[in-house]
Coordinates of C-alpha atoms in Angstrom, one line a residue:
M88 CA -297.0 -51.9 114.4
L89 CA -298.7 -48.7 113.3
T90 CA -301.7 -48.1 115.7
E91 CA -302.7 -44.5 114.8
L92 CA -302.2 -42.2 111.8
H93 CA -303.3 -38.6 111.7
I94 CA -303.1 -36.7 108.4
Q95 CA -303.9 -33.0 108.2
N96 CA -304.0 -30.7 105.0
F97 CA -302.0 -33.2 102.9
A98 CA -302.9 -33.1 99.2
I99 CA -306.8 -33.5 99.0
I100 CA -307.0 -34.8 102.6
D101 CA -308.2 -32.2 105.0
K102 CA -308.1 -34.4 108.1
L103 CA -307.9 -38.1 108.7
D104 CA -307.6 -39.9 112.0
I105 CA -307.2 -43.7 111.5
E106 CA -306.7 -46.4 114.1
F107 CA -305.1 -49.6 112.7
G108 CA -305.2 -53.0 114.1
P109 CA -302.9 -56.0 113.7
G110 CA -303.0 -58.5 110.8
L111 CA -304.0 -57.7 107.3
V112 CA -305.3 -54.2 106.7
I113 CA -307.1 -53.5 103.3
L114 CA -307.7 -50.2 101.7
T115 CA -310.1 -50.1 98.7
G116 CA -311.7 -47.4 96.7
E117 CA -312.0 -45.9 93.2
T118 CA -309.0 -44.8 91.3
G119 CA -308.1 -41.3 92.4
A120 CA -310.0 -41.5 95.7
G121 CA -306.8 -40.9 97.7
K122 CA -305.6 -44.4 98.6
S123 CA -302.0 -43.8 97.4
I124 CA -302.1 -40.3 98.9
I125 CA -302.4 -42.0 102.3
L126 CA -299.3 -44.0 101.5
D127 CA -297.6 -40.9 100.4
A128 CA -298.4 -39.3 103.7
L129 CA -297.0 -42.2 105.5
D130 CA -293.9 -42.2 103.2
M131 CA -293.4 -38.6 104.2
L132 CA -293.7 -39.4 107.8
L133 CA -291.0 -42.0 107.5
G134 CA -288.5 -39.5 106.0
G135 CA -289.5 -39.4 102.4
R136 CA -289.7 -36.4 100.1
A137 CA -291.8 -33.5 101.4
D138 CA -292.3 -30.0 99.9
A139 CA -294.9 -27.3 99.7
T140 CA -296.7 -29.1 96.8
S141 CA -297.9 -31.6 99.4
I142 CA -299.9 -29.0 101.2
R143 CA -303.6 -28.7 100.6
S144 CA -304.6 -25.6 98.8
E145 CA -305.3 -22.6 101.1
A146 CA -303.6 -24.3 104.1
D147 CA -300.4 -23.1 105.6
L148 CA -298.9 -26.5 106.5
A149 CA -299.4 -30.2 106.1
R150 CA -298.8 -32.5 109.1
V151 CA -298.6 -36.3 109.5
E152 CA -298.3 -38.1 112.8
G153 CA -298.1 -41.7 113.5
T154 CA -298.0 -43.8 116.7
F155 CA -296.3 -47.2 116.6
K156 CA -296.5 -49.9 119.2
L157 CA -293.2 -51.7 119.9
S158 CA -293.9 -55.2 120.7
G159 CA -292.0 -57.4 118.4
P160 CA -288.4 -58.1 117.2
E161 CA -288.2 -54.4 116.2
R162 CA -288.4 -53.3 119.9
S163 CA -284.8 -53.8 120.8
A164 CA -283.6 -52.1 117.5
A165 CA -286.0 -49.1 118.0
H166 CA -284.9 -48.9 121.7
E167 CA -281.3 -48.8 120.7
I168 CA -281.9 -45.8 118.4
L169 CA -284.2 -43.9 120.9
T170 CA -281.8 -44.5 123.9
R171 CA -278.8 -43.4 121.9
E172 CA -280.6 -40.1 121.1
E173 CA -282.1 -39.7 124.5
L174 CA -285.7 -40.0 123.0
L175 CA -287.1 -43.0 124.8
D176 CA -290.2 -42.1 126.8
D177 CA -292.7 -45.0 126.8
P178 CA -290.8 -48.3 126.1
D179 CA -294.0 -49.7 124.4
Y180 CA -294.9 -46.8 122.0
V181 CA -293.1 -44.2 119.8
T182 CA -294.7 -41.2 118.0
L183 CA -293.3 -39.8 114.8
M184 CA -294.3 -36.5 113.3
R185 CA -293.5 -34.6 110.1
E186 CA -294.6 -31.2 109.2
V187 CA -294.1 -29.1 106.0
R188 CA -294.9 -25.4 105.8
R189 CA -295.8 -23.3 102.9
E190 CA -292.7 -21.2 103.1
G191 CA -290.7 -24.4 102.9
R192 CA -289.8 -25.0 106.5
N193 CA -289.6 -28.7 107.2
V194 CA -289.9 -30.2 110.8
A195 CA -289.5 -33.8 112.0
R196 CA -290.1 -34.9 115.5
I197 CA -289.9 -38.1 117.6
N198 CA -291.8 -38.2 120.8
G199 CA -292.4 -34.5 120.5
R200 CA -288.7 -33.5 120.2
T201 CA -287.3 -32.0 117.0
I202 CA -284.8 -34.4 115.3
T203 CA -282.9 -34.6 112.0
L204 CA -284.4 -36.2 108.9
A205 CA -281.6 -38.7 108.7
L206 CA -282.7 -39.9 112.3
L207 CA -286.3 -40.0 111.2
K208 CA -285.4 -42.2 108.3
E209 CA -283.2 -44.5 110.4
L210 CA -286.0 -45.2 112.8
G211 CA -288.6 -45.4 110.0
E212 CA -286.6 -48.2 108.4
V213 CA -286.9 -50.2 111.6
L214 CA -290.7 -49.7 111.7
V215 CA -292.1 -49.9 108.2
D216 CA -291.3 -51.5 104.8
I217 CA -293.2 -49.9 101.9
H218 CA -293.2 -51.9 98.7
G219 CA -293.5 -49.4 95.8
Q220 CA -291.2 -46.9 97.5
S221 CA -287.7 -48.3 96.9
E222 CA -286.1 -46.2 99.6
H223 CA -288.1 -48.2 102.2
L224 CA -287.9 -51.6 100.6
S225 CA -285.5 -53.7 102.6
L226 CA -285.4 -56.5 100.1
L227 CA -283.9 -54.2 97.5
N228 CA -281.1 -53.3 99.9
V229 CA -278.2 -55.8 99.1
R230 CA -276.6 -55.1 102.4
A231 CA -279.8 -56.5 104.1
H232 CA -279.7 -59.8 102.2
L233 CA -277.1 -61.5 104.4
G234 CA -278.9 -60.6 107.6
L235 CA -282.2 -61.9 106.2
L236 CA -280.5 -65.1 105.2
D237 CA -278.8 -65.6 108.5
R238 CA -282.0 -65.2 110.4
Y239 CA -283.7 -67.6 108.1
A240 CA -280.8 -70.1 108.6
S241 CA -280.7 -69.7 112.4
V242 CA -277.0 -69.3 112.6
E243 CA -277.0 -67.1 115.7
T244 CA -274.8 -69.5 117.7
E245 CA -272.3 -70.0 114.8
L246 CA -272.2 -66.3 114.0
S247 CA -271.7 -65.4 117.7
S248 CA -268.7 -67.6 118.1
Y249 CA -267.2 -66.3 114.8
R250 CA -267.7 -62.7 116.0
R251 CA -265.9 -63.4 119.3
S252 CA -262.9 -64.7 117.4
Y253 CA -263.1 -61.7 115.0
Q254 CA -263.1 -59.3 117.8
E255 CA -260.2 -61.1 119.5
L256 CA -258.2 -60.8 116.2
L257 CA -259.1 -57.1 115.9
S258 CA -257.8 -56.5 119.3
L259 CA -254.6 -58.5 118.7
R260 CA -254.0 -56.6 115.4
R261 CA -254.3 -53.3 117.2
D262 CA -251.6 -54.4 119.7
L263 CA -249.5 -55.6 116.8
E264 CA -249.8 -52.5 114.8
E265 CA -248.8 -50.5 117.9
L266 CA -245.8 -52.6 118.4
R267 CA -244.8 -52.4 114.8
E268 CA -245.3 -48.6 114.9
N269 CA -243.0 -48.4 117.9
Q270 CA -240.5 -50.6 116.2
R271 CA -240.4 -48.5 113.0
D272 CA -239.9 -45.5 115.1
A273 CA -237.6 -47.2 117.6
E274 CA -234.3 -45.3 117.0
R275 CA -236.0 -41.9 117.4
R276 CA -238.1 -43.0 120.4
T277 CA -235.1 -44.7 122.1
E278 CA -233.1 -41.6 121.8
M279 CA -236.0 -39.5 123.2
F280 CA -236.9 -41.8 126.0
T281 CA -233.2 -42.3 126.9
F282 CA -232.6 -38.6 127.1
Q283 CA -235.7 -38.1 129.2
A284 CA -235.0 -41.0 131.7
E285 CA -231.3 -40.0 132.1
E286 CA -232.2 -36.2 132.6
I287 CA -234.6 -37.1 135.3
E288 CA -232.4 -39.7 137.0
A289 CA -229.3 -37.4 136.8
A290 CA -231.2 -34.8 138.9
K291 CA -231.5 -37.3 141.7
L292 CA -234.9 -35.7 142.8
R293 CA -236.3 -36.4 146.2
P294 CA -240.0 -35.8 147.1
G295 CA -240.4 -32.7 149.3
E296 CA -236.9 -31.4 148.3
D297 CA -238.3 -28.3 146.8
V298 CA -240.0 -27.2 150.0
E299 CA -236.8 -27.7 152.0
L300 CA -234.8 -25.8 149.4
K301 CA -237.2 -22.9 149.4
Q302 CA -237.0 -22.7 153.2
E303 CA -233.2 -22.8 153.1
R304 CA -233.0 -20.2 150.3
D305 CA -235.1 -17.9 152.3
R306 CA -232.8 -18.2 155.4
L307 CA -229.6 -17.7 153.3
A308 CA -231.0 -14.7 151.5
N309 CA -232.1 -13.1 154.8
A310 CA -229.2 -14.2 157.0
E311 CA -228.3 -10.7 158.2
T312 CA -231.9 -9.7 159.1
L313 CA -232.4 -12.9 160.8
A314 CA -229.2 -12.6 162.9
G315 CA -230.0 -9.0 163.8
L316 CA -233.5 -9.9 165.0
A317 CA -232.3 -12.9 167.0
Q318 CA -229.4 -11.1 168.6
E319 CA -231.7 -8.3 169.7
A320 CA -234.1 -10.7 171.2
L321 CA -231.2 -12.5 172.9
S322 CA -229.9 -9.2 174.5
V323 CA -233.3 -8.4 175.9
L324 CA -233.6 -11.9 177.4
D325 CA -230.2 -12.7 178.7
E326 CA -227.7 -9.8 178.5
G327 CA -229.2 -6.5 179.2
T328 CA -227.5 -3.3 180.0
S329 CA -226.7 -1.1 183.0
E330 CA -229.8 1.0 182.3
S331 CA -232.0 -2.0 181.4
P332 CA -231.3 -5.4 183.2
A333 CA -231.9 -8.6 181.3
V334 CA -235.3 -10.2 181.5
T335 CA -233.8 -13.4 183.0
D336 CA -232.2 -11.3 185.8
L337 CA -235.5 -9.6 186.6
V338 CA -237.4 -12.9 186.5
G339 CA -234.8 -14.3 188.9
Q340 CA -235.5 -11.5 191.4
A341 CA -239.0 -12.3 191.1
V342 CA -238.5 -16.0 191.7
Q343 CA -236.5 -15.1 194.9
N344 CA -239.2 -13.0 196.2
L345 CA -242.0 -15.4 195.5
T346 CA -239.9 -18.3 197.1
K347 CA -239.6 -16.3 200.3
L348 CA -243.4 -15.4 200.1
A349 CA -244.2 -19.1 199.8
Q350 CA -242.1 -19.9 202.9
I351 CA -244.2 -17.5 204.9
D352 CA -247.5 -18.2 203.2
A353 CA -247.7 -21.9 202.2
T354 CA -250.9 -21.3 200.2
Q355 CA -248.8 -19.5 197.5
A356 CA -246.4 -22.4 196.9
A357 CA -248.0 -23.0 193.4
L358 CA -247.2 -19.3 192.6
A359 CA -243.6 -19.8 193.5
D360 CA -243.4 -22.9 191.4
Q361 CA -245.0 -21.2 188.4
S362 CA -242.4 -18.5 188.6
V363 CA -239.6 -21.1 188.6
S364 CA -241.1 -22.7 185.4
V365 CA -241.1 -19.2 183.8
E366 CA -237.5 -18.7 184.7
E367 CA -236.5 -22.2 183.2
N368 CA -238.5 -21.5 180.0
L369 CA -236.7 -18.2 179.5
A370 CA -233.4 -19.8 180.1
D371 CA -234.3 -22.5 177.5
L372 CA -235.4 -19.8 175.1
A373 CA -232.2 -17.8 175.5
R374 CA -230.1 -20.9 174.9
T375 CA -232.1 -21.9 171.7
L376 CA -231.7 -18.3 170.5
R377 CA -228.0 -18.4 171.1
D378 CA -227.7 -21.7 169.1
Y379 CA -229.8 -20.2 166.3
V380 CA -227.6 -17.1 166.0
E381 CA -224.4 -19.2 166.0
A382 CA -226.0 -21.4 163.2
I383 CA -227.0 -18.5 160.9
E384 CA -224.8 -19.0 157.8
F385 CA -223.6 -16.1 155.7
N386 CA -222.9 -18.2 152.5
P387 CA -223.5 -16.6 149.1
K388 CA -222.2 -19.8 147.4
R389 CA -224.7 -22.0 149.1
L390 CA -227.4 -19.5 148.3
E391 CA -226.5 -19.6 144.6
A392 CA -226.4 -23.4 144.7
A393 CA -229.9 -23.6 146.3
E394 CA -231.3 -21.2 143.7
E395 CA -229.7 -23.2 140.9
R396 CA -231.2 -26.4 142.3
L397 CA -234.7 -24.9 142.6
D398 CA -234.4 -23.6 139.0
L399 CA -233.5 -27.2 137.9
I400 CA -236.5 -28.6 139.7
H401 CA -238.9 -26.1 138.2
R402 CA -237.5 -26.7 134.7
L403 CA -238.0 -30.4 135.0
E404 CA -241.5 -29.8 136.4
R405 CA -242.4 -27.7 133.4
K406 CA -241.2 -30.3 131.0
Y407 CA -242.3 -33.5 132.6
G408 CA -244.9 -32.8 135.4
G409 CA -246.3 -30.3 137.7
S410 CA -244.5 -31.7 140.8
I411 CA -241.4 -33.7 141.7
E412 CA -243.7 -36.7 142.1
G413 CA -245.0 -36.1 138.5
V414 CA -241.4 -35.8 137.1
L415 CA -240.3 -39.1 138.8
A416 CA -243.4 -40.8 137.4
F417 CA -242.6 -39.5 133.9
G418 CA -239.1 -40.8 134.3
A419 CA -240.3 -44.2 135.3
Q420 CA -242.6 -44.4 132.3
A421 CA -239.9 -43.4 130.0
R422 CA -237.8 -46.4 131.3
K423 CA -240.8 -48.6 130.8
Q424 CA -241.2 -47.4 127.2
L425 CA -237.5 -48.3 126.6
E426 CA -238.0 -51.8 128.0
S427 CA -241.0 -52.2 125.8
I428 CA -239.1 -51.1 122.7
S429 CA -236.2 -53.4 123.6
T430 CA -238.6 -56.4 123.9
A431 CA -240.8 -55.4 120.9
S432 CA -239.2 -57.8 118.4
S433 CA -239.9 -60.9 120.6
R434 CA -243.4 -59.7 121.4
I435 CA -244.1 -59.0 117.7
A436 CA -243.1 -62.6 116.9
E437 CA -245.4 -63.9 119.6
L438 CA -248.4 -61.8 118.4
E439 CA -247.8 -62.9 114.7
A440 CA -247.9 -66.4 115.8
A441 CA -251.1 -65.9 117.6
E442 CA -252.5 -63.9 114.7
S443 CA -251.8 -67.0 112.4
V444 CA -253.7 -69.2 114.8
L445 CA -256.7 -66.9 115.0
L446 CA -256.9 -66.6 111.2
E447 CA -256.9 -70.4 110.9
K448 CA -259.7 -70.5 113.6
L449 CA -261.6 -67.8 111.7
S450 CA -261.3 -69.7 108.5
R451 CA -262.8 -72.8 110.0
Q452 CA -265.6 -70.9 111.6
G453 CA -266.2 -68.8 108.6
L454 CA -266.4 -71.9 106.4
A455 CA -268.7 -73.7 108.7
L456 CA -270.9 -70.6 108.8
S457 CA -270.8 -70.4 104.9
K458 CA -271.8 -74.1 104.7
K459 CA -274.9 -73.7 106.8
R460 CA -275.8 -70.6 105.0
K461 CA -275.6 -72.4 101.6
E462 CA -277.7 -75.2 102.9
A463 CA -280.4 -72.8 104.2
A464 CA -280.2 -70.8 100.9
E465 CA -281.1 -73.9 98.9
E466 CA -284.1 -74.6 101.1
M467 CA -285.1 -70.9 101.0
S468 CA -284.9 -70.9 97.2
R469 CA -287.1 -73.9 96.8
A470 CA -289.6 -72.4 99.2
I471 CA -289.7 -69.1 97.4
E472 CA -290.0 -70.7 94.0
A473 CA -293.0 -72.8 95.4
E474 CA -294.6 -69.6 96.6
L475 CA -294.1 -68.1 93.1
G476 CA -295.7 -71.1 91.6
D477 CA -298.8 -70.5 93.7
L478 CA -298.8 -66.9 92.4
R479 CA -298.8 -68.1 88.8
M480 CA -295.1 -67.6 88.3
T481 CA -294.2 -71.2 87.9
S482 CA -291.2 -70.6 85.7
A483 CA -289.7 -68.0 88.0
R484 CA -286.3 -68.9 89.5
F485 CA -284.6 -67.7 92.7
E486 CA -281.1 -68.1 93.9
V487 CA -278.8 -66.8 96.5
D488 CA -275.4 -65.8 95.0
F489 CA -272.4 -66.4 97.3
Q490 CA -269.1 -64.7 96.5
M491 CA -265.7 -64.7 98.4
K492 CA -263.3 -61.8 97.6
P493 CA -259.5 -62.8 97.3
D494 CA -257.4 -60.8 99.8
P495 CA -253.8 -61.5 100.6
A496 CA -254.4 -60.3 104.1
G497 CA -257.4 -62.4 104.6
V498 CA -258.1 -65.8 106.1
P499 CA -256.4 -68.9 104.5
L500 CA -258.5 -71.4 102.8
P501 CA -257.9 -75.1 103.0
E502 CA -256.9 -75.1 99.4
D503 CA -254.8 -72.2 98.3
G504 CA -255.2 -68.5 98.7
R505 CA -256.8 -66.1 101.2
V506 CA -260.2 -64.4 101.2
A507 CA -261.5 -61.2 102.7
F508 CA -263.5 -61.3 105.8
D509 CA -265.5 -59.0 108.2
S510 CA -267.7 -59.3 111.3
T511 CA -270.3 -61.2 109.2
G512 CA -268.0 -63.9 107.9
L513 CA -266.4 -64.7 104.6
D514 CA -269.5 -64.4 102.4
K515 CA -270.9 -61.6 100.2
V516 CA -274.5 -62.5 99.6
E517 CA -277.0 -61.1 97.0
F518 CA -280.5 -62.4 96.1
L519 CA -280.9 -63.2 92.3
V520 CA -284.2 -63.8 90.4
A521 CA -285.3 -64.7 86.9
P522 CA -289.1 -63.8 86.8
N523 CA -289.7 -65.2 83.4
P524 CA -288.6 -68.2 81.3
G525 CA -285.6 -67.5 79.2
E526 CA -284.3 -64.8 81.4
G527 CA -281.1 -65.2 83.2
L528 CA -280.7 -64.7 87.0
K529 CA -280.3 -61.0 87.8
P530 CA -279.8 -59.1 91.0
L531 CA -283.1 -58.6 92.9
A532 CA -282.4 -55.0 93.2
K533 CA -282.5 -54.6 89.4
T534 CA -285.7 -56.4 88.6
A535 CA -288.5 -54.3 87.0
S536 CA -291.4 -52.9 89.0
G537 CA -295.0 -53.7 88.7
G538 CA -297.3 -56.6 89.6
E539 CA -294.6 -59.2 88.8
T540 CA -292.2 -57.6 91.2
S541 CA -295.0 -57.3 93.8
R542 CA -295.7 -61.0 93.7
L543 CA -292.0 -61.7 93.9
M544 CA -291.8 -59.5 97.0
L545 CA -294.8 -61.2 98.4
A546 CA -293.3 -64.6 98.0
L547 CA -290.0 -63.4 99.5
K548 CA -291.8 -61.8 102.5
N549 CA -293.8 -65.0 103.1
V550 CA -290.8 -67.2 103.2
L551 CA -288.7 -64.8 105.2
A552 CA -291.5 -63.8 107.5
R553 CA -289.6 -65.3 110.6
A554 CA -286.4 -63.6 109.5
D555 CA -287.8 -60.2 108.6
Q556 CA -287.9 -58.0 111.8
I557 CA -289.8 -55.1 110.3
P558 CA -293.2 -55.1 111.9
T559 CA -295.3 -53.3 109.4
L560 CA -295.3 -54.2 105.6
I561 CA -297.1 -52.1 103.0
F562 CA -297.9 -53.4 99.5
D563 CA -299.1 -50.9 96.9
E564 CA -300.4 -52.1 93.5
I565 CA -299.7 -55.8 94.5
D566 CA -302.7 -56.8 92.4
Q567 CA -301.3 -55.1 89.2
G568 CA -301.4 -57.6 86.3
I569 CA -303.1 -60.5 88.1
G570 CA -306.6 -61.8 87.9
G571 CA -309.2 -62.9 90.4
R572 CA -308.0 -66.5 90.8
V573 CA -304.4 -65.5 91.6
G574 CA -305.9 -62.6 93.6
G575 CA -307.4 -65.2 96.1
T576 CA -304.1 -66.9 96.4
V577 CA -302.3 -63.7 97.0
G578 CA -305.1 -62.8 99.6
E579 CA -304.4 -66.1 101.4
K580 CA -300.6 -65.4 101.5
L581 CA -301.0 -61.9 102.7
W582 CA -303.3 -63.0 105.4
S583 CA -300.7 -65.7 106.4
L584 CA -298.1 -63.0 106.4
G585 CA -300.3 -60.9 108.6
R586 CA -299.9 -63.5 111.4
A587 CA -296.3 -62.4 111.9
H588 CA -296.6 -58.9 110.7
Q589 CA -299.0 -56.0 110.3
V590 CA -299.7 -55.9 106.5
M591 CA -301.3 -53.1 104.7
V592 CA -302.5 -53.5 101.1
I593 CA -304.1 -51.2 98.6
T594 CA -306.0 -53.4 96.2
H595 CA -308.8 -53.4 93.5
L596 CA -309.4 -57.1 93.7
P597 CA -312.3 -58.3 95.9
Q598 CA -310.8 -61.8 96.0
L599 CA -307.8 -60.3 97.8
A600 CA -309.6 -57.7 99.8
V601 CA -312.0 -60.3 101.4
F602 CA -309.1 -61.7 103.5
G603 CA -308.5 -58.4 105.4
D604 CA -308.8 -58.4 109.2
Q605 CA -309.6 -54.7 108.8
H606 CA -311.1 -53.1 105.7
F607 CA -311.2 -49.3 105.0
Q608 CA -312.9 -47.7 102.0
V609 CA -311.4 -44.6 100.7
Q610 CA -313.8 -42.3 99.0
K611 CA -313.4 -38.9 97.2
V612 CA -316.2 -36.4 98.0
V613 CA -317.0 -32.8 97.2
E614 CA -318.0 -30.5 100.1
N615 CA -318.4 -26.8 99.6
N616 CA -316.9 -27.0 96.1
R617 CA -313.7 -28.7 97.7
T618 CA -312.5 -32.3 96.7
L619 CA -311.8 -34.2 100.0
T620 CA -310.8 -37.8 100.8
R621 CA -312.8 -39.7 103.4
L622 CA -312.0 -43.0 105.1
T623 CA -314.6 -45.4 106.4
Q624 CA -314.0 -48.8 108.2
L625 CA -316.3 -51.4 106.7
K626 CA -317.9 -54.2 108.5
G627 CA -320.9 -56.4 107.9
E628 CA -323.3 -55.5 105.1
P629 CA -321.4 -52.4 104.0
R630 CA -318.3 -54.5 103.4
T631 CA -320.3 -57.0 101.5
L632 CA -321.6 -54.2 99.3
E633 CA -318.1 -52.9 98.8
L634 CA -316.8 -56.3 97.7
A635 CA -319.9 -56.6 95.3
Q636 CA -319.2 -53.3 93.8
M637 CA -315.5 -54.3 93.3
L638 CA -316.9 -57.4 91.4
G639 CA -319.0 -55.2 89.1
D640 CA -322.3 -53.4 89.3
V641 CA -324.1 -54.2 92.5
T642 CA -326.7 -56.9 91.7
E643 CA -328.1 -60.0 93.4
G644 CA -325.4 -62.0 91.6
T645 CA -322.5 -59.8 92.6
I646 CA -323.8 -59.7 96.2
R647 CA -324.1 -63.5 96.2
S648 CA -320.5 -63.7 94.8
A649 CA -319.4 -61.4 97.5
H650 CA -321.0 -63.6 100.2
D651 CA -319.4 -66.7 98.5
I652 CA -315.9 -65.2 98.6
Q653 CA -316.3 -64.1 102.1
Q654 CA -317.4 -67.6 103.2
N655 CA -314.5 -69.1 101.4
A656 CA -312.2 -66.8 103.1
Q657 CA -313.5 -67.6 106.5
I658 CA -313.1 -71.3 105.9
F659 CA -309.5 -70.6 104.9
K660 CA -308.9 -68.6 108.0
R661 CA -310.4 -71.2 110.3
N662 CA -308.3 -74.0 108.7
H663 CA -305.1 -72.0 108.9
K664 CA -305.2 -70.5 112.4

């Protein structure tokens, strides 16, 4: 609900700071005092029209800010929007702000962060329903009628079961369409996948093969250099010359000397053993080098083959993956796709059979849902017509129109034919009314505005109170065209509506105003040759005087009448808690 409203430099309002409570909030005052201006400001806050003409003269900008407490059914809807846009700060409150500047700049904020006007409107529609401003009137939105009826009919369980079947059908149809698309394109895809799989399989790739080939290619390309280096090292180690003995010969001499040394000085036996190990290691090194030299291959054809093989691997990697493993995985997937295509026909037949079963199930669930809706619609129509009778519209009629649209791809009916369906069921629903005798039923969205429509809205709101999730309902000119006797009845109904919602009403009828849980007087004053709007909360005797003044000139009689209607209102409230 709306807890605080701050208005600055809007029309003839210089500054207003208002704290609202729950229940029925009444605004009264002389015509032109600024009551509707307050609602205009609130409308701007919720995403309505805003331009420089709204700015108070000699001011640079107009600003409206409102704080809303999230405590009812609207909480989850508001949280969903705020979480999606990363704007959720306090889970219990949200603050909206709208600012328009003289040069035309328009700023909207939620919880202090700048947002788009579309987002402001989206959240505003969750928080407030203004009667008199059609863009905020949910009951004039045909798309909202089915949701209101469903909440009134308490079909949550049936609707949830239907939607599970609906989502299952959507998933099945996506798979079916993919298979059909594959089948339509089967010849081209088969040729492509066959080529890919065979090209990869023909290469007979082996993981790690490219590394081995690169090493072999490097050896083959540098065979002469490798042989020269190895032979030179072998000469130094094991062959030598007359001028320069081989290292192994020199080490052999050292071993003989150290062996004799150890025979004389036993403490140096380890040194002799170490020299023997060096001699053996050198001999092993020489043998390995000799084997390496003999194994070096001068083979240009093998070099060419290795380079061609590497080129093939690189080409396949560029086409199918960045590595041999990636290429092999691509080939396996191509084979899998070929198998999928080859089995598509039988799988399509299976899914088509499952689709028929699901459509039959949706038909049964949708028709059961429709039946419960129609039963609830009859009950709701009677209740609304009774409400209208209390409001002196005894001849008014209300009806919920149900339509099913033929669709050859829809769900089958028990008789013949098929009908369209969506996530809400098989029904298209619209509220119809005939406000006056002799008038045919017409769509609610096309009814004329005025007091008659206001009473119609009130009757609908009262009956749909438990179904309507919008926490704050605002009625402007609801007393238009009605007298004091009906005004009392309207007041009773608005007060009752205020038990489930915060209800704000602008009225000129004291019989209605007396039911307010909170009563504000709007006055137009002149200060320093400037016209300003002032707001005062009335309690006790000041409120009685305001009610008396609304009845006529303030006299003992009107004051007594004001006390009487206050007493009657208190009795009604005590009896209907």
